[in-house]
Amino acid sequence: MKKIISFLFVAFVLSISATNAQRVKVRLNFPVGISVNAGSRAPFSGAVWVGPEWVWRGSRYECVPGYWAKPKRHNAVWIPGHWKYSRRGYRWVPGHWNY
């Protein structure tokens, strides 16, 4: 009986440590110094601020700073990227132009 209780206790402790080993930290905010809003006036007429984005490089996401862009079509609207949750975790949905 003692062997069974000891075995169950060890199995319980190992299962707890295994679940902790699978945690992943995700920073959902941009790093300090990266501005979400345009820091200056538009450099040319019709310029649109494209905010910072996350890009998957290698084995992690890296932040790409925002920039001013010229839309390819008249009245185009920039739709910013966002984090989307799925069963496998969060993933970044990149921003895109809406024509």
Coordinates of N, CA and C in Angstrom, one line a residue, residues 80-84 91-95:
P80 N -4.6 48.2 -38.9 CA -3.5 47.8 -38.1 C -3.5 46.3 -37.8
G81 N -2.4 45.7 -37.5 CA -2.3 44.3 -37.1 C -2.8 44.2 -35.7
H82 N -3.0 42.9 -35.3 CA -3.5 42.6 -34.0 C -3.2 41.2 -33.6
W83 N -3.2 40.9 -32.3 CA -3.0 39.6 -31.8 C -4.3 38.8 -31.8
K84 N -4.3 37.6 -32.3 CA -5.5 36.7 -32.3 C -5.2 35.4 -31.6
R91 N -1.2 34.5 -32.0 CA -0.4 34.8 -33.2 C -0.7 36.2 -33.7
W92 N 0.2 36.8 -34.4 CA 0.1 38.1 -34.9 C -0.5 38.1 -36.3
V93 N -1.6 38.8 -36.4 CA -2.2 39.0 -37.8 C -1.7 40.3 -38.3
P94 N -0.9 40.3 -39.4 CA -0.3 41.5 -39.8 C -1.3 42.6 -40.4
G95 N -0.9 43.8 -40.3 CA -1.8 44.9 -40.8 C -1.8 44.8 -42.4

